Amino acid sequence: MSALLEKHIVELLQERNEKAISLLYEHYGDTLYGVAYKVVRNSDLAQDVLQESFVKIWKKSDTYDASKAKLFTWLFRITRNTAIDKLRSVNTKTDKEIQIDVSDVYNLGVESIKPDLIDVRENLDKIEDKYQIVLEALFFQGMTQQEASEELDIPLGTIKSRLKIGLRELKKIYNPSILLALVLNIVL
């Protein structure tokens, strides 16, 4: 690609002119598809990655700085990172599905254990406040760890640590198998 054409595309991108995307696709689409395919190894996923990459390129067009990288390098990085994210997302989803299919969790008989029947709420006050808050958010308000982190303005790693310690403290109060069944019942 000529430097003049690349400069023209960059100007169109920065002006938010939709022609830029057409020109990018025309001149870089096949190569960026190849980048995506090399990471995800699946043509449908590579197409998804390419489409998501062009959306990101459009949205981030004002962040491109020609003094830091050539246009292709910038496009390559966005596409490669998008492909890696897509691959991780698909692998995580697949791992969760596989884990559920082979899990013995459903054989534990947790359906009969209800948190209100074993007075967990009343016993939460026996552990430190910082653990109570996290357990309350996760088990009684139904938040995910990420949601609790955002809602409580506590780092995700701290949420995980406080959950672990809080459960350890509750374990001292309850029979460990009842606590496990309770946790599985609430999480599932």
CSV table of C-alpha atoms in Angstrom, one decimal:
chain,number,residue,atom,x,y,z
A,1,MET,CA,0.0,0.0,0.0
A,2,SER,CA,1.3,3.4,-0.8
A,3,ALA,CA,2.1,5.9,1.9
A,4,LEU,CA,-0.3,8.4,0.3
A,5,LEU,CA,-3.2,6.0,0.4
A,6,GLU,CA,-2.4,5.0,4.0
A,7,LYS,CA,-2.4,8.7,4.9
A,8,HIS,CA,-5.7,9.2,3.2
A,9,ILE,CA,-7.3,6.3,5.1
A,10,VAL,CA,-6.0,7.7,8.4
A,11,GLU,CA,-7.4,11.1,7.6
A,12,LEU,CA,-10.8,9.6,6.8
A,13,LEU,CA,-10.7,7.5,10.0
A,14,GLN,CA,-10.0,10.6,12.1
A,15,GLU,CA,-12.8,12.5,10.3
A,16,ARG,CA,-15.1,9.5,11.1
A,17,ASN,CA,-15.8,9.1,7.4
A,18,GLU,CA,-17.3,5.7,6.7
A,19,LYS,CA,-15.3,5.4,3.5
A,20,ALA,CA,-12.3,4.6,5.7
A,21,ILE,CA,-13.8,1.3,6.8
A,22,SER,CA,-14.5,0.4,3.2
A,23,LEU,CA,-10.9,1.2,2.2
A,24,LEU,CA,-9.5,-0.6,5.2
A,25,TYR,CA,-11.6,-3.7,4.4
A,26,GLU,CA,-10.6,-3.6,0.8
A,27,HIS,CA,-6.9,-3.2,1.4
A,28,TYR,CA,-6.4,-5.0,4.7
A,29,GLY,CA,-9.4,-7.3,5.1
A,30,ASP,CA,-7.9,-10.5,3.8
A,31,THR,CA,-4.7,-10.0,5.7
A,32,LEU,CA,-6.5,-9.3,9.0
A,33,TYR,CA,-8.7,-12.3,8.4
A,34,GLY,CA,-5.5,-14.3,8.1
A,35,VAL,CA,-4.3,-12.9,11.4
A,36,ALA,CA,-7.5,-13.8,13.1
A,37,TYR,CA,-7.6,-17.3,11.6
A,38,LYS,CA,-4.1,-18.0,12.7
A,39,VAL,CA,-5.1,-17.4,16.3
A,40,VAL,CA,-8.6,-19.0,16.4
A,41,ARG,CA,-8.2,-21.7,13.8
A,42,ASN,CA,-11.8,-21.6,12.8
A,43,SER,CA,-13.2,-19.7,9.8
A,44,ASP,CA,-16.5,-18.7,11.4
A,45,LEU,CA,-14.7,-17.4,14.5
A,46,ALA,CA,-12.2,-15.6,12.3
A,47,GLN,CA,-15.0,-13.9,10.5
A,48,ASP,CA,-16.5,-12.8,13.9
A,49,VAL,CA,-13.1,-11.6,15.0
A,50,LEU,CA,-12.7,-9.6,11.8
A,51,GLN,CA,-16.0,-7.9,12.2
A,52,GLU,CA,-15.4,-7.1,15.9
A,53,SER,CA,-12.0,-5.8,15.0
A,54,PHE,CA,-13.4,-3.4,12.4
A,55,VAL,CA,-15.9,-2.2,15.0
A,56,LYS,CA,-13.1,-1.6,17.5
A,57,ILE,CA,-11.0,0.1,14.8
A,58,TRP,CA,-13.9,2.5,14.1
A,59,LYS,CA,-14.5,3.2,17.7
A,60,LYS,CA,-10.8,3.7,18.5
A,61,SER,CA,-10.0,5.6,15.3
A,62,ASP,CA,-9.3,8.8,17.3
A,63,THR,CA,-6.6,6.9,19.3
A,64,TYR,CA,-4.4,6.0,16.3
A,65,ASP,CA,-1.1,7.9,16.4
A,66,ALA,CA,1.0,7.6,13.3
A,67,SER,CA,4.1,8.6,15.2
A,68,LYS,CA,3.8,5.5,17.4
A,69,ALA,CA,3.0,2.8,14.9
A,70,LYS,CA,2.3,2.2,11.2
A,71,LEU,CA,-1.4,1.8,10.3
A,72,PHE,CA,-1.0,-1.9,9.6
A,73,THR,CA,0.7,-2.5,12.9
A,74,TRP,CA,-2.1,-0.8,14.8
A,75,LEU,CA,-4.7,-2.8,12.8
A,76,PHE,CA,-2.8,-6.0,13.4
A,77,ARG,CA,-2.6,-5.5,17.1
A,78,ILE,CA,-6.3,-4.8,17.4
A,79,THR,CA,-7.2,-7.8,15.3
A,80,ARG,CA,-4.8,-10.1,17.1
A,81,ASN,CA,-5.9,-9.0,20.6
A,82,THR,CA,-9.6,-9.4,19.6
A,83,ALA,CA,-8.8,-12.9,18.3
A,84,ILE,CA,-7.0,-13.8,21.5
A,85,ASP,CA,-10.0,-12.5,23.6
A,86,LYS,CA,-12.4,-14.4,21.4
A,87,LEU,CA,-10.4,-17.6,21.8
A,88,ARG,CA,-10.3,-17.2,25.6
A,89,SER,CA,-14.0,-16.5,25.7
A,90,VAL,CA,-14.8,-19.6,23.6
A,91,ASN,CA,-12.4,-21.8,25.7
A,92,THR,CA,-13.8,-20.5,29.0
A,93,LYS,CA,-17.4,-21.2,27.8
A,94,THR,CA,-16.4,-24.7,26.6
A,95,ASP,CA,-14.6,-25.4,29.9
A,96,LYS,CA,-17.6,-24.4,31.9
A,97,GLU,CA,-19.9,-26.5,29.7
A,98,ILE,CA,-17.6,-29.5,30.0
A,99,GLN,CA,-17.3,-29.0,33.8
A,100,ILE,CA,-21.0,-29.0,34.2
A,101,ASP,CA,-21.5,-32.1,32.1
A,102,VAL,CA,-18.9,-34.2,34.1
A,103,SER,CA,-19.6,-32.8,37.5
A,104,ASP,CA,-21.0,-34.8,40.4
A,105,VAL,CA,-22.5,-31.7,41.9
A,106,TYR,CA,-26.0,-32.7,41.0
A,107,ASN,CA,-25.6,-36.0,43.0
A,108,LEU,CA,-25.0,-34.3,46.3
A,109,GLY,CA,-28.7,-33.8,47.1
A,110,VAL,CA,-28.4,-30.1,47.8
A,111,GLU,CA,-32.0,-29.4,46.8
A,112,SER,CA,-33.2,-30.1,50.3
A,113,ILE,CA,-30.9,-27.6,52.0
A,114,LYS,CA,-32.2,-24.1,52.2
A,115,PRO,CA,-30.0,-21.3,53.6
A,116,ASP,CA,-32.9,-19.9,55.7
A,117,LEU,CA,-33.4,-23.3,57.4
A,118,ILE,CA,-29.8,-23.4,58.7
A,119,ASP,CA,-29.9,-19.8,59.9
A,120,VAL,CA,-26.8,-18.7,57.9
A,121,ARG,CA,-27.9,-15.0,58.0
A,122,GLU,CA,-28.1,-15.1,61.8
A,123,ASN,CA,-24.6,-16.6,62.0
A,124,LEU,CA,-23.1,-14.2,59.6
A,125,ASP,CA,-22.8,-11.7,62.5
A,126,LYS,CA,-20.3,-14.1,64.2
A,127,ILE,CA,-17.7,-13.3,61.6
A,128,GLU,CA,-15.9,-10.0,60.8
A,129,ASP,CA,-17.9,-7.3,58.9
A,130,LYS,CA,-15.6,-7.3,55.9
A,131,TYR,CA,-16.4,-11.0,55.3
A,132,GLN,CA,-20.1,-10.6,56.1
A,133,ILE,CA,-20.5,-7.9,53.5
A,134,VAL,CA,-19.0,-10.1,50.8
A,135,LEU,CA,-20.9,-13.2,51.7
A,136,GLU,CA,-24.2,-11.2,51.9
A,137,ALA,CA,-23.6,-9.8,48.4
A,138,LEU,CA,-22.6,-13.1,46.8
A,139,PHE,CA,-25.1,-15.5,48.5
A,140,PHE,CA,-28.1,-13.4,49.5
A,141,GLN,CA,-28.1,-10.6,46.9
A,142,GLY,CA,-27.1,-13.0,44.1
A,143,MET,CA,-24.2,-11.0,42.8
A,144,THR,CA,-21.3,-12.5,40.9
A,145,GLN,CA,-17.8,-11.9,42.3
A,146,GLN,CA,-17.2,-9.3,39.5
A,147,GLU,CA,-20.5,-7.5,40.3
A,148,ALA,CA,-19.7,-7.5,44.1
A,149,SER,CA,-16.3,-6.1,43.3
A,150,GLU,CA,-17.8,-3.2,41.3
A,151,GLU,CA,-20.8,-2.6,43.7
A,152,LEU,CA,-18.7,-2.7,46.9
A,153,ASP,CA,-15.7,-0.9,45.3
A,154,ILE,CA,-13.4,-3.7,46.4
A,155,PRO,CA,-10.8,-5.3,44.1
A,156,LEU,CA,-11.8,-8.6,42.6
A,157,GLY,CA,-8.9,-10.4,44.3
A,158,THR,CA,-9.9,-9.1,47.7
A,159,ILE,CA,-13.5,-10.3,47.1
A,160,LYS,CA,-12.2,-13.8,46.3
A,161,SER,CA,-10.0,-13.8,49.4
A,162,ARG,CA,-12.7,-12.5,51.7
A,163,LEU,CA,-15.1,-15.1,50.3
A,164,LYS,CA,-12.6,-17.9,51.0
A,165,ILE,CA,-11.9,-16.6,54.5
A,166,GLY,CA,-15.6,-16.0,55.3
A,167,LEU,CA,-16.5,-19.5,54.2
A,168,ARG,CA,-13.7,-20.8,56.4
A,169,GLU,CA,-15.1,-18.9,59.3
A,170,LEU,CA,-18.6,-20.3,58.7
A,171,LYS,CA,-17.1,-23.7,58.4
A,172,LYS,CA,-16.1,-23.4,62.1
A,173,ILE,CA,-19.8,-22.9,62.9
A,174,TYR,CA,-21.4,-25.5,60.6
A,175,ASN,CA,-20.7,-29.0,59.6
A,176,PRO,CA,-18.4,-28.7,56.5
A,177,SER,CA,-20.7,-30.9,54.3
A,178,ILE,CA,-23.8,-28.7,55.2
A,179,LEU,CA,-21.8,-25.6,54.3
A,180,LEU,CA,-20.6,-27.1,51.0
A,181,ALA,CA,-24.2,-28.1,50.1
A,182,LEU,CA,-25.4,-24.6,51.1
A,183,VAL,CA,-22.8,-22.9,48.9
A,184,LEU,CA,-23.5,-25.2,46.0
A,185,ASN,CA,-27.2,-24.7,46.3
A,186,ILE,CA,-26.9,-20.9,46.3
A,187,VAL,CA,-24.3,-20.8,43.5
A,188,LEU,CA,-26.2,-23.2,41.3
